[in-house]
Tab-separated table of C-alpha atoms and ligand atoms in Angstrom:
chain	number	residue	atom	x	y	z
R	23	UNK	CA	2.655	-14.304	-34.383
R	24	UNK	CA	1.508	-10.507	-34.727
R	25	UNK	CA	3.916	-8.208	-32.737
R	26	UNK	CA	3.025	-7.645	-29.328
R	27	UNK	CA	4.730	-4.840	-27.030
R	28	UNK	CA	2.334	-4.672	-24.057
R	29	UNK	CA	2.679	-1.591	-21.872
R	30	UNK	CA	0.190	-1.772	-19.284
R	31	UNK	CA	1.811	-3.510	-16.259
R	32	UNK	CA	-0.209	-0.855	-14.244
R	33	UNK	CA	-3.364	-2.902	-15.422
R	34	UNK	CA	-1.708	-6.118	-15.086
R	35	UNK	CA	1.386	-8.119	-15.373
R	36	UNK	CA	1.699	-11.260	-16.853
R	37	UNK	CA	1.821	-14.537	-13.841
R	38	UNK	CA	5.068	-15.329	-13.518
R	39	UNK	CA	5.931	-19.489	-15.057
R	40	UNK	CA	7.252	-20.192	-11.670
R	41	UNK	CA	4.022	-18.565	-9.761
R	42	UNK	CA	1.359	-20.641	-11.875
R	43	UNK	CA	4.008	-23.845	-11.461
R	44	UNK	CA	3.965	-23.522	-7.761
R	45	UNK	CA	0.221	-22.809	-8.398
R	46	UNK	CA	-0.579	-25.485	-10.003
R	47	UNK	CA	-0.273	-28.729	-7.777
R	48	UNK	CA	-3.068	-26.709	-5.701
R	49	UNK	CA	-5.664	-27.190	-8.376
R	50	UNK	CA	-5.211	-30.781	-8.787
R	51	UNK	CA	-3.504	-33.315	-6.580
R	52	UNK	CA	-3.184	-31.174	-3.295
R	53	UNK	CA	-7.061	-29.788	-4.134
R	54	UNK	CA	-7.941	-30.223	-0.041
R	55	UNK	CA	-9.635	-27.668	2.400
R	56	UNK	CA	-7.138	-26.307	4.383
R	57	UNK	CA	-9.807	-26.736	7.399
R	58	UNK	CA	-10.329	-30.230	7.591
R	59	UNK	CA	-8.873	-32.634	10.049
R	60	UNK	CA	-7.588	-34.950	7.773
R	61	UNK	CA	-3.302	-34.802	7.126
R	62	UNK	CA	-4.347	-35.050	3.015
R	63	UNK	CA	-5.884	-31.229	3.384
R	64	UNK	CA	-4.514	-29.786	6.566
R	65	UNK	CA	-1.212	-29.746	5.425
R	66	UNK	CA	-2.314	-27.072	3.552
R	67	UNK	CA	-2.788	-25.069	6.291
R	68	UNK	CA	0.916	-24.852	6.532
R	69	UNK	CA	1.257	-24.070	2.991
R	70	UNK	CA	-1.046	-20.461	3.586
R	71	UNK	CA	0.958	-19.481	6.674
R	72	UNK	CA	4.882	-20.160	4.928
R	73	UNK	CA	3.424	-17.589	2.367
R	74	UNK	CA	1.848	-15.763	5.093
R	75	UNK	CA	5.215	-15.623	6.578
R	76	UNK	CA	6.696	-14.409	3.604
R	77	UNK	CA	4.266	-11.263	2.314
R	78	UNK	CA	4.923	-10.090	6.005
R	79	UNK	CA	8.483	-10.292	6.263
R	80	UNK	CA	9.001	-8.543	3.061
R	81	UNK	CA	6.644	-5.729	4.764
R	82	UNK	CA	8.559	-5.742	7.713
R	83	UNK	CA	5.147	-7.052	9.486
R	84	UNK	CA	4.544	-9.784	11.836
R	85	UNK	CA	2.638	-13.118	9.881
R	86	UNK	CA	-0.673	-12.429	11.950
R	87	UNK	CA	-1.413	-9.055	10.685
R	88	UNK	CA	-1.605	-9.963	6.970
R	89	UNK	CA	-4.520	-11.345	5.597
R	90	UNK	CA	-5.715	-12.546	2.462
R	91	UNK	CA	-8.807	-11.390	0.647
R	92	UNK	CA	-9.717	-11.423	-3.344
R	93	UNK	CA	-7.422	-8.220	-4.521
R	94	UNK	CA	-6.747	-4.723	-4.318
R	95	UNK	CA	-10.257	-3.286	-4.428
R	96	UNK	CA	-11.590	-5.841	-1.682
R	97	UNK	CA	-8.666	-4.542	0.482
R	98	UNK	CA	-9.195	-1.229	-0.265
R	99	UNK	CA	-13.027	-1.724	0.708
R	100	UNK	CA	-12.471	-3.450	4.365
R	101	UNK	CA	-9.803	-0.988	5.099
R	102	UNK	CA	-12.214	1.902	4.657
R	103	UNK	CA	-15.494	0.574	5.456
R	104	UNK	CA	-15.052	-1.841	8.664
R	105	UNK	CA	-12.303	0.742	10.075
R	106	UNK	CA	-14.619	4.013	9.687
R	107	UNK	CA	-17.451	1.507	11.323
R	108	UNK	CA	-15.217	0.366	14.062
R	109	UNK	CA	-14.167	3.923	15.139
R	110	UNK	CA	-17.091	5.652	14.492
R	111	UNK	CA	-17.929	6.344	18.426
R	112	UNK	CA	-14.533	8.168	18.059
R	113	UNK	CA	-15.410	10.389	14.782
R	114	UNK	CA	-16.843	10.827	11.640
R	115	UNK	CA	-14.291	12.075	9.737
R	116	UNK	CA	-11.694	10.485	7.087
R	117	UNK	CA	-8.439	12.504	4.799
R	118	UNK	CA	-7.758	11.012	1.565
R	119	UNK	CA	-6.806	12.330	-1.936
R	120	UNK	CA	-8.495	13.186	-4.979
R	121	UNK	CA	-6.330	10.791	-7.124
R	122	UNK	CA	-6.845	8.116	-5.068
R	123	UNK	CA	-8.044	4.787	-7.310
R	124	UNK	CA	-11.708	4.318	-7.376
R	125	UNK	CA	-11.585	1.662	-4.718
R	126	UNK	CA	-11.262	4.443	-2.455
R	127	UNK	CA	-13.073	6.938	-3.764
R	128	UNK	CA	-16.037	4.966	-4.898
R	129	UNK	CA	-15.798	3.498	-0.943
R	130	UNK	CA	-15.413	7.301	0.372
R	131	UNK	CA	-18.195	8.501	-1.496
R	132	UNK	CA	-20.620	5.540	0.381
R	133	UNK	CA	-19.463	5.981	3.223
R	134	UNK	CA	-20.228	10.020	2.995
R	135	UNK	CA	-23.728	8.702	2.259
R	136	UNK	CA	-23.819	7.198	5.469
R	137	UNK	CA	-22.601	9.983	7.574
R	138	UNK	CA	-19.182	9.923	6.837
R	139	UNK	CA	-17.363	13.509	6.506
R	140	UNK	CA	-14.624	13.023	4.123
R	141	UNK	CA	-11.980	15.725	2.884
R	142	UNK	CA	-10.200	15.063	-0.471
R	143	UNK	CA	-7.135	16.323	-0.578
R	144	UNK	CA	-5.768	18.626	-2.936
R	145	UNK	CA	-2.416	17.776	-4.904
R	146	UNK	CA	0.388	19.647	-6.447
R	147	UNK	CA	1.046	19.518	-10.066
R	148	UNK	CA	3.268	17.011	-9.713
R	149	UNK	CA	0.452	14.861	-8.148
R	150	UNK	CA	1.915	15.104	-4.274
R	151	UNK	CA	-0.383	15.630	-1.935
R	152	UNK	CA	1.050	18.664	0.411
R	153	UNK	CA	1.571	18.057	3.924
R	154	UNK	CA	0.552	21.255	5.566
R	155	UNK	CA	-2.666	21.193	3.724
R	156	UNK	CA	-2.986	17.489	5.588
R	157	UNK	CA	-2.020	19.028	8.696
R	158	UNK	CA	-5.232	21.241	8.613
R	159	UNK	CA	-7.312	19.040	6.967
R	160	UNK	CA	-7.138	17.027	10.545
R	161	UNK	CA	-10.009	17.746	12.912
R	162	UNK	CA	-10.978	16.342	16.572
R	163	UNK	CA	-13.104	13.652	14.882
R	164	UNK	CA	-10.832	12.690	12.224
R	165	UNK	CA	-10.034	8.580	12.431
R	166	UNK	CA	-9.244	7.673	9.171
R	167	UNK	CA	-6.192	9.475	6.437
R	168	UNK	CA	-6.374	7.072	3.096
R	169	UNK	CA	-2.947	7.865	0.812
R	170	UNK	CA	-1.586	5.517	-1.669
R	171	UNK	CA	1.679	4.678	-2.031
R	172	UNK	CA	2.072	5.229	-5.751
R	173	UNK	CA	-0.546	7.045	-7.819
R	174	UNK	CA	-1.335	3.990	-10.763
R	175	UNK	CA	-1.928	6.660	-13.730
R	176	UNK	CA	0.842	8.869	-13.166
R	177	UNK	CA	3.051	7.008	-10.997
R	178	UNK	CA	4.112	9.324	-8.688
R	179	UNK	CA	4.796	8.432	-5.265
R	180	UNK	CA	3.664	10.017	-2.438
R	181	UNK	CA	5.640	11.241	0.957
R	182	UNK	CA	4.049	8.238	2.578
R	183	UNK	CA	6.376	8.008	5.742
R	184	UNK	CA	5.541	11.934	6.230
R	185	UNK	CA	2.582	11.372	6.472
R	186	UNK	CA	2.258	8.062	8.822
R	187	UNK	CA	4.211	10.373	11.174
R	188	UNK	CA	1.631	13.201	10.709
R	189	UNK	CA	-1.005	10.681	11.434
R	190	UNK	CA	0.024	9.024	14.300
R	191	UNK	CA	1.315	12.189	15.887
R	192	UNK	CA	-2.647	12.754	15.877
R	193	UNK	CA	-3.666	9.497	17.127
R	194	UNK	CA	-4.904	8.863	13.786
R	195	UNK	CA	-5.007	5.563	11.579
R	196	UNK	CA	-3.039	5.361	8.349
R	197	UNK	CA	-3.843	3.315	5.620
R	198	UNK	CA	-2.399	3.025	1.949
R	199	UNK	CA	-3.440	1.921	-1.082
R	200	UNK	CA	0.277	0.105	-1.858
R	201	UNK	CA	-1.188	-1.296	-5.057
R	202	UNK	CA	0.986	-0.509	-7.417
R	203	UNK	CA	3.964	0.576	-5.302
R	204	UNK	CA	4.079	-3.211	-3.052
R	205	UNK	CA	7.138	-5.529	-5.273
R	206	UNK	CA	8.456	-1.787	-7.103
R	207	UNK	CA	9.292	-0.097	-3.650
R	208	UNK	CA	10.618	-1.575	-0.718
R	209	UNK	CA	7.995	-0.555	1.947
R	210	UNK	CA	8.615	-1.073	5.917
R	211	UNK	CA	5.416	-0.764	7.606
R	212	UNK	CA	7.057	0.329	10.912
R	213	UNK	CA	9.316	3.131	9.003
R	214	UNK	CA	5.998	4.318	7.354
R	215	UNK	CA	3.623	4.125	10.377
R	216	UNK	CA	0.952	2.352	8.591
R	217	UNK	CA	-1.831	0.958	10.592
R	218	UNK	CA	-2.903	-0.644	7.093
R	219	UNK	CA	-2.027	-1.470	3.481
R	220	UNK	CA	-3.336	-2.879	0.864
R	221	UNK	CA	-1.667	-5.350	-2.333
R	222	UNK	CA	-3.408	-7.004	-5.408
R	223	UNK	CA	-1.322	-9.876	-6.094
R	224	UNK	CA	-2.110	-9.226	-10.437
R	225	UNK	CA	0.335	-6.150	-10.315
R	226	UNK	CA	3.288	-7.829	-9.581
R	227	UNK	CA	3.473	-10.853	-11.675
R	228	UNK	CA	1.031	-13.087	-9.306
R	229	UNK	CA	-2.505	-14.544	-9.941
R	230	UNK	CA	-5.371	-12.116	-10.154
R	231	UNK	CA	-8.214	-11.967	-7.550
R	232	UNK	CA	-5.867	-12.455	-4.797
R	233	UNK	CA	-4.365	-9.729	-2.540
R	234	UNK	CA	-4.113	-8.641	1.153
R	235	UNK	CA	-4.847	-6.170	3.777
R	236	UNK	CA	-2.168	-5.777	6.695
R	237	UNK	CA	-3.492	-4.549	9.553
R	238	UNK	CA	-1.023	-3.611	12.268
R	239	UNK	CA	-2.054	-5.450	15.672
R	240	UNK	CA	-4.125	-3.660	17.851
R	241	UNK	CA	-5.927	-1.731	15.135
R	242	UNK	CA	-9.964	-2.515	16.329
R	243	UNK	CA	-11.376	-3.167	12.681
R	244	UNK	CA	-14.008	-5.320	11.941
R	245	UNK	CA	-14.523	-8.337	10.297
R	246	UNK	CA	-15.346	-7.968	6.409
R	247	UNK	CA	-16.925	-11.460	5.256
R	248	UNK	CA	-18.797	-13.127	8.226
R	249	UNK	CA	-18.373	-16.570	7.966
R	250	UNK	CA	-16.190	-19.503	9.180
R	251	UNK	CA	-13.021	-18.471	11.053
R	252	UNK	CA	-10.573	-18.275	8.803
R	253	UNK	CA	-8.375	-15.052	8.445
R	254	UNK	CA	-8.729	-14.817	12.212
R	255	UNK	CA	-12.201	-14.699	11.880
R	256	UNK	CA	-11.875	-11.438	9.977
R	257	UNK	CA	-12.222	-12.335	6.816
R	258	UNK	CA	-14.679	-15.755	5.996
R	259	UNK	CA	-14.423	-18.560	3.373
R	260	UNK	CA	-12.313	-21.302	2.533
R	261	UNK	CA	-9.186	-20.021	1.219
R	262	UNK	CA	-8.235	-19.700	-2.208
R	263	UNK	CA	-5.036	-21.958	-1.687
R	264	UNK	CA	-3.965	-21.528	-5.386
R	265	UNK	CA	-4.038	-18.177	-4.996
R	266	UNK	CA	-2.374	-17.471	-1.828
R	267	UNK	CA	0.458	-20.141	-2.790
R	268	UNK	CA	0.753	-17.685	-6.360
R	269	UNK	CA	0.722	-14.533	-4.319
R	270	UNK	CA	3.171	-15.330	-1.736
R	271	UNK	CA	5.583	-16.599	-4.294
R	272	UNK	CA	5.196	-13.410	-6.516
R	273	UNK	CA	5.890	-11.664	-3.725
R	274	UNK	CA	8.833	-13.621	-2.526
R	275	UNK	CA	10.278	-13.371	-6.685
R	276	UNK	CA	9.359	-9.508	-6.445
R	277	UNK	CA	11.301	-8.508	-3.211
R	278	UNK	CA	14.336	-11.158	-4.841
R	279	UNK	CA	14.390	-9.055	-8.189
R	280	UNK	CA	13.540	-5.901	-7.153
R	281	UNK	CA	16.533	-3.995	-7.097
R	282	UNK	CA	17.806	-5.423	-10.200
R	283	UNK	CA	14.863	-4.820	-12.440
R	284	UNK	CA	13.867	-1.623	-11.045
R	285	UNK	CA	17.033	-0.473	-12.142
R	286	UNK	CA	17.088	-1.530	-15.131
R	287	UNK	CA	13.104	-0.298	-15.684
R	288	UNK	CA	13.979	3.232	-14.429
R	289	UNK	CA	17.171	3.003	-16.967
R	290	UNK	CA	14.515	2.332	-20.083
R	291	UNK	CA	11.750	4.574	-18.517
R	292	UNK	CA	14.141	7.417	-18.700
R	293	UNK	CA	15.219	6.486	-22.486
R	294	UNK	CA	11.578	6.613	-23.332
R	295	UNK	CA	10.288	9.558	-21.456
R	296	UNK	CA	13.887	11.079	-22.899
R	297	UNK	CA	12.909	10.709	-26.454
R	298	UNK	CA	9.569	11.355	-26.385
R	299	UNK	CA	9.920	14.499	-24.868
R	300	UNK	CA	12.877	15.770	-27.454
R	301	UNK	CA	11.688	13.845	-30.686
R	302	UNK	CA	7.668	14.626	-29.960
R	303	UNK	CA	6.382	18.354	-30.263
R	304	UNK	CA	3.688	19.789	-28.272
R	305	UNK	CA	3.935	17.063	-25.327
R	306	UNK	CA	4.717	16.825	-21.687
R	307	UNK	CA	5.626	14.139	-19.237
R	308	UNK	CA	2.853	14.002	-16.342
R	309	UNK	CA	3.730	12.901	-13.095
R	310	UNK	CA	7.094	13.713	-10.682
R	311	UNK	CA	10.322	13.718	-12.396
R	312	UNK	CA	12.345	11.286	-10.058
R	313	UNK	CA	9.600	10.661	-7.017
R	314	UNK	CA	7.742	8.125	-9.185
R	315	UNK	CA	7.132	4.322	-9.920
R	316	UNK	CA	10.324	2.761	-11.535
R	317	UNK	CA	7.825	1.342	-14.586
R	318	UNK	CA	5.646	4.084	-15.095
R	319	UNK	CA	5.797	7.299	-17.968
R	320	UNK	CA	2.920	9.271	-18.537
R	321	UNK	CA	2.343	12.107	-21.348
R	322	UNK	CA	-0.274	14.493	-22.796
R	323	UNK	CA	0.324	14.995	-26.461
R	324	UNK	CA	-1.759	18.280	-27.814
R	325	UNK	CA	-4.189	18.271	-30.605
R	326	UNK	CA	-5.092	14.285	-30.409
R	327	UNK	CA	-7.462	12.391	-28.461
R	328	UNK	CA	-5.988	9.395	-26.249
R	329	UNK	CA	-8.916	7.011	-26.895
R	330	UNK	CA	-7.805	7.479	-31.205
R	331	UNK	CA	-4.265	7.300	-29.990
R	332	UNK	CA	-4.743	3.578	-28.313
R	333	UNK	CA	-6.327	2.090	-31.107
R	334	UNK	CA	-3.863	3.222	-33.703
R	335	UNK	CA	-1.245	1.861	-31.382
R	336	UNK	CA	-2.963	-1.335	-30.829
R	337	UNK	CA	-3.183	-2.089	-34.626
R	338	UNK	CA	0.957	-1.558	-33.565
R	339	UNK	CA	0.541	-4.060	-31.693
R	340	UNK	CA	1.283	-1.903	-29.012
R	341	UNK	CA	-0.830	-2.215	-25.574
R	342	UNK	CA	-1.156	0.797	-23.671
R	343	UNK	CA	-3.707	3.027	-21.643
R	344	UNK	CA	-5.025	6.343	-21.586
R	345	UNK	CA	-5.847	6.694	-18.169
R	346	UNK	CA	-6.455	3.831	-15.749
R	347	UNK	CA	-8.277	0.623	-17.276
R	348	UNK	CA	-11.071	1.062	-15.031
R	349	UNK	CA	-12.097	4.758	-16.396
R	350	UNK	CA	-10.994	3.709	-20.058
R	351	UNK	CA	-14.521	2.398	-20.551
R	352	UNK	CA	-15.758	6.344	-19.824
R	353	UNK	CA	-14.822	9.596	-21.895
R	354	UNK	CA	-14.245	11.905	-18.726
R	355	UNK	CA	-10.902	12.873	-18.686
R	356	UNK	CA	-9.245	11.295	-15.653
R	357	UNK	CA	-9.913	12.607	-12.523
R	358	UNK	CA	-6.177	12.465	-11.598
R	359	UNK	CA	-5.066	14.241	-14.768
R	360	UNK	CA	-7.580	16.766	-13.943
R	361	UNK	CA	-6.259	16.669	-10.506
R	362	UNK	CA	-2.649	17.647	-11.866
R	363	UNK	CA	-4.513	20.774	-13.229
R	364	UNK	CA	-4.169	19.750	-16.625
R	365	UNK	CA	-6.730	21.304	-18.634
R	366	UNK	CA	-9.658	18.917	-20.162
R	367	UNK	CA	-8.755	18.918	-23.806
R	368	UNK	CA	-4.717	18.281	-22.351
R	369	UNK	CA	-5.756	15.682	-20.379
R	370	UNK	CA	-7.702	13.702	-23.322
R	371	UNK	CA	-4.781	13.327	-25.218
R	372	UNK	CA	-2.921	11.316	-22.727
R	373	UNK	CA	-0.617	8.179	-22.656
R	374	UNK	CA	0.457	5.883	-19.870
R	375	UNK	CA	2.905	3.471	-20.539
R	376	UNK	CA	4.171	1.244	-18.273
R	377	UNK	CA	6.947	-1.086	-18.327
R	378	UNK	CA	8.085	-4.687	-17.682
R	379	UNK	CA	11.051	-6.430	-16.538
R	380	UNK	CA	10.817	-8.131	-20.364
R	381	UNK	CA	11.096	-4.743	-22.017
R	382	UNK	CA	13.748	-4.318	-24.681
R	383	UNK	CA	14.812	-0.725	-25.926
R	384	UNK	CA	14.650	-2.528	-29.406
R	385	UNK	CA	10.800	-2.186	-27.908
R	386	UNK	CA	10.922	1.360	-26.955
R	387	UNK	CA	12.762	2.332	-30.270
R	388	UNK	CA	9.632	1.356	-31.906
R	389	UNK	CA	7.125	2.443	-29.445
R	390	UNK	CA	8.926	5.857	-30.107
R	391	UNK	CA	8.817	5.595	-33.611
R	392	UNK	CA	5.154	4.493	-34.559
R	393	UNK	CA	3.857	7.455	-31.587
R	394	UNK	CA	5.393	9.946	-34.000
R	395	UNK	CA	4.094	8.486	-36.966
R	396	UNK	CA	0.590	8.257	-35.761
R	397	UNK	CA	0.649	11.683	-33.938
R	398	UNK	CA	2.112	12.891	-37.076
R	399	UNK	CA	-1.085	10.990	-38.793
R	400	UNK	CA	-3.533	11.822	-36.073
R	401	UNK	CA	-2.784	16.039	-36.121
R	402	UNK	CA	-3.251	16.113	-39.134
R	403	UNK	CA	-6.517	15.456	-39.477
R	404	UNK	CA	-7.119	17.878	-36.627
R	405	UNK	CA	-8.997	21.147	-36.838
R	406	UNK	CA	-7.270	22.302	-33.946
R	407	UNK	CA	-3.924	21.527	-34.695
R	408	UNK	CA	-4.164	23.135	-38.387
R	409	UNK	CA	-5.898	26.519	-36.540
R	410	UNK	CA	-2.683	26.587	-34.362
R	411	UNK	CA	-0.476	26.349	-36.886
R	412	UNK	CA	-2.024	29.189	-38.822
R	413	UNK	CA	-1.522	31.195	-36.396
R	414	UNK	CA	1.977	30.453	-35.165
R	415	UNK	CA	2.837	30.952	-38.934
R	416	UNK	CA	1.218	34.446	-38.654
X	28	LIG	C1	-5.301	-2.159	-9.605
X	28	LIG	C2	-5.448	-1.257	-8.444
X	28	LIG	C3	-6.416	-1.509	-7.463
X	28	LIG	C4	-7.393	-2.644	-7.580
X	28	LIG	O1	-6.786	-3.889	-7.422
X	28	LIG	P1	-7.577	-5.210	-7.909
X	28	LIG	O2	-6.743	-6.331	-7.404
X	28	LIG	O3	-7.615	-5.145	-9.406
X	28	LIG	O4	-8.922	-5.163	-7.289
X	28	LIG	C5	-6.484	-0.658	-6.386
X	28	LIG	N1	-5.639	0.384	-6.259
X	28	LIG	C6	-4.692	0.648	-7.177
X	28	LIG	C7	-3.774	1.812	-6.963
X	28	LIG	C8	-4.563	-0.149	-8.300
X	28	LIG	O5	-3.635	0.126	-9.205
């Protein structure tokens, strides 16, 4: 088989053996609706709330305030939309960030069409958002601040307990995106003060179009799929069993390994970003030094374009990204990147690579290695790069 060394567990991670074995009975001989009467199927309902119990133990939560709904953009959604609706006689006016993931931003932006004031929050050029400017970014009519966790291109994480405090000092939900931080981080949603989180069950070794929103008791927001009752009547149709059984034991395999492999992930991330950064000329690392995602290194390399950069890599067999899958499909630099204040033509030659708990060094090694042979390859054929060098020979 042709090499592989895939790099883009911020896209997704491979299902874990044991998650589509446990999985797997729930396809076939234990297919029933978790609502019927009969004991064939509604043992199943017993199956969704031991994983229930799990996800929100892990979270520090209690089992009724998580519930299930098809991934991180769907929670994303219902946390924005149904809350902003269900507070509206209170305000009009939501806080998030400008490197939020489109999920939010693509929800922010309809709701502003709708009446919605929303600020977007500057960050630092390390990606952190800054807490005074949050503190007067909060008006009267403020009911919403959005803030993930972990930023998914650059992987920096965000003061997120901080700024639960700020919030609920002001009487003001908190939700985060926890998308990429939820089975990397540990995360109490007590220490944090958030009111609501979302997970995608794809980004840590589950099933994709699974995830959850928690939403701490009490909170008012509406229902999101009208329906049947299930979810507590928040969230209708019959549950995706398979699913829920593959999330809730990712999660419960995440939380179990987490210390150990985000050690040793934060060991090799270190190597990498190490030796890029001394072997590889005109580069920089993006992203915060030591506040960031155990998995995740992100660089700019001068004179190249990113998109050029991925396909030489993948004929490496090397999978990576050049800015989050969903905007890879575009040639705008990436809003975060830009966010960071990197310039546009900086910000097109960058590189996210993000680890696994199967990565080798023997990997990295050669990661390192064929990025300097391409770059070497790639510059050379650039205008740009020969005009510099002209001139720093001068
Ligand atoms: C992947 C991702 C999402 C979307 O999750 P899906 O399950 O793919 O819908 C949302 N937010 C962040 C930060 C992500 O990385």
């Amino acid at each position: 088989m042709k090499k592989l060394i895939y790099l883009d567990n911020a896209a997704t991670t491979k299902t874990a053996p044991e998650v589509v074995e446990a999985m797997l009975p729930y396809f076939s001989e234990k297919f029933g609706n978790p609502s019927s009467v009969y004991s064939f199927a509604s043992g199943n309902k017993e199956v969704i709330s031991e994983h229930r119990d799990v996800i929100a133990s892990v979270l520090g939560a209690k089992s009724n305030e998580i519930y299930f709904t098809a991934g991180g953009s769907e929670s994303d959604n219902w946390a924005l939309k149904a809350a902003a609706e269900a507070y509206a006689d209170k305000g009009n006016h939501i806080i998030t960030t400008k490197i939020e993931h489109h999920a939010i931003l693509h929800t922010a932006e309809y709701l502003e069409k709708r009446g919605f004031e929303v600020t977007y929050l500057d960050v630092d050029e390390d990606g952190k958002i800054r807490l005074d400017e949050l503190k007067k970014a909060i008006r009267p009519t403020t009911i919403l601040i959005s803030v993930m966790f972990a930023n998914n291109e650059i992987g920096t994480i965000e003061p997120v307990r901080e700024i639960g405090e700020i919030a609920h000092e002001h009487g003001i939900l908190f939700h985060t995106d926890a998308v990429q931080a939820f089975g990397q981080v540990p995360i109490d949603v007590d220490e944090c003060h958030i009111d609501m989180l979302s997970a995608s069950g794809h980004k840590l070794n589950g099933p994709k179009g699974i995830g959850f929103l928690y939403i701490r008791k009490g909170v008012k927001i509406h229902s999101f799929v009208h329906g049947g009752a299930q979810e507590r009547k928040r969230r209708a149709g019959t549950e995706n069993v398979p699913g829920i059984v593959g999330l809730g034991t990712a999660v419960k395999r995440a939380a179990k390994t987490m210390e150990e492999r985000t050690e040793k992930e934060r060991g090799l991330r270190d190597y990498l970003i190490g030796r890029v950064l001394k072997e590889i000329p005109y580069c920089r690392l993006n992203g915060h030094q030591t506040d960031r995602l155990p998995n995740n290194a992100n660089f700019s390399f001068r004179f190249v374009e990113g998109e050029a950069l991925l396909i030489m890599l993948d004929g490496k067999g090397i999978c990576g990204s050049s800015g989050s899958a969903c905007t890879s499909g575009s040639l705008d630099p990436s809003h975060v990147l830009l966010a960071i204040g990197l310039p546009h033509e900086i910000a097109h030659g960058s590189l996210r690579l993000t680890l696994s708990e199967e990565t080798t060094k023997e990997d990295l090694d050669y990661v390192v290695d064929s990025l300097k042979e391409i770059l070497g390859t790639l510059r050379n054929m650039s205008p740009l790069y020969e005009d510099f060098i002209k001139k720093a020979n001068k």
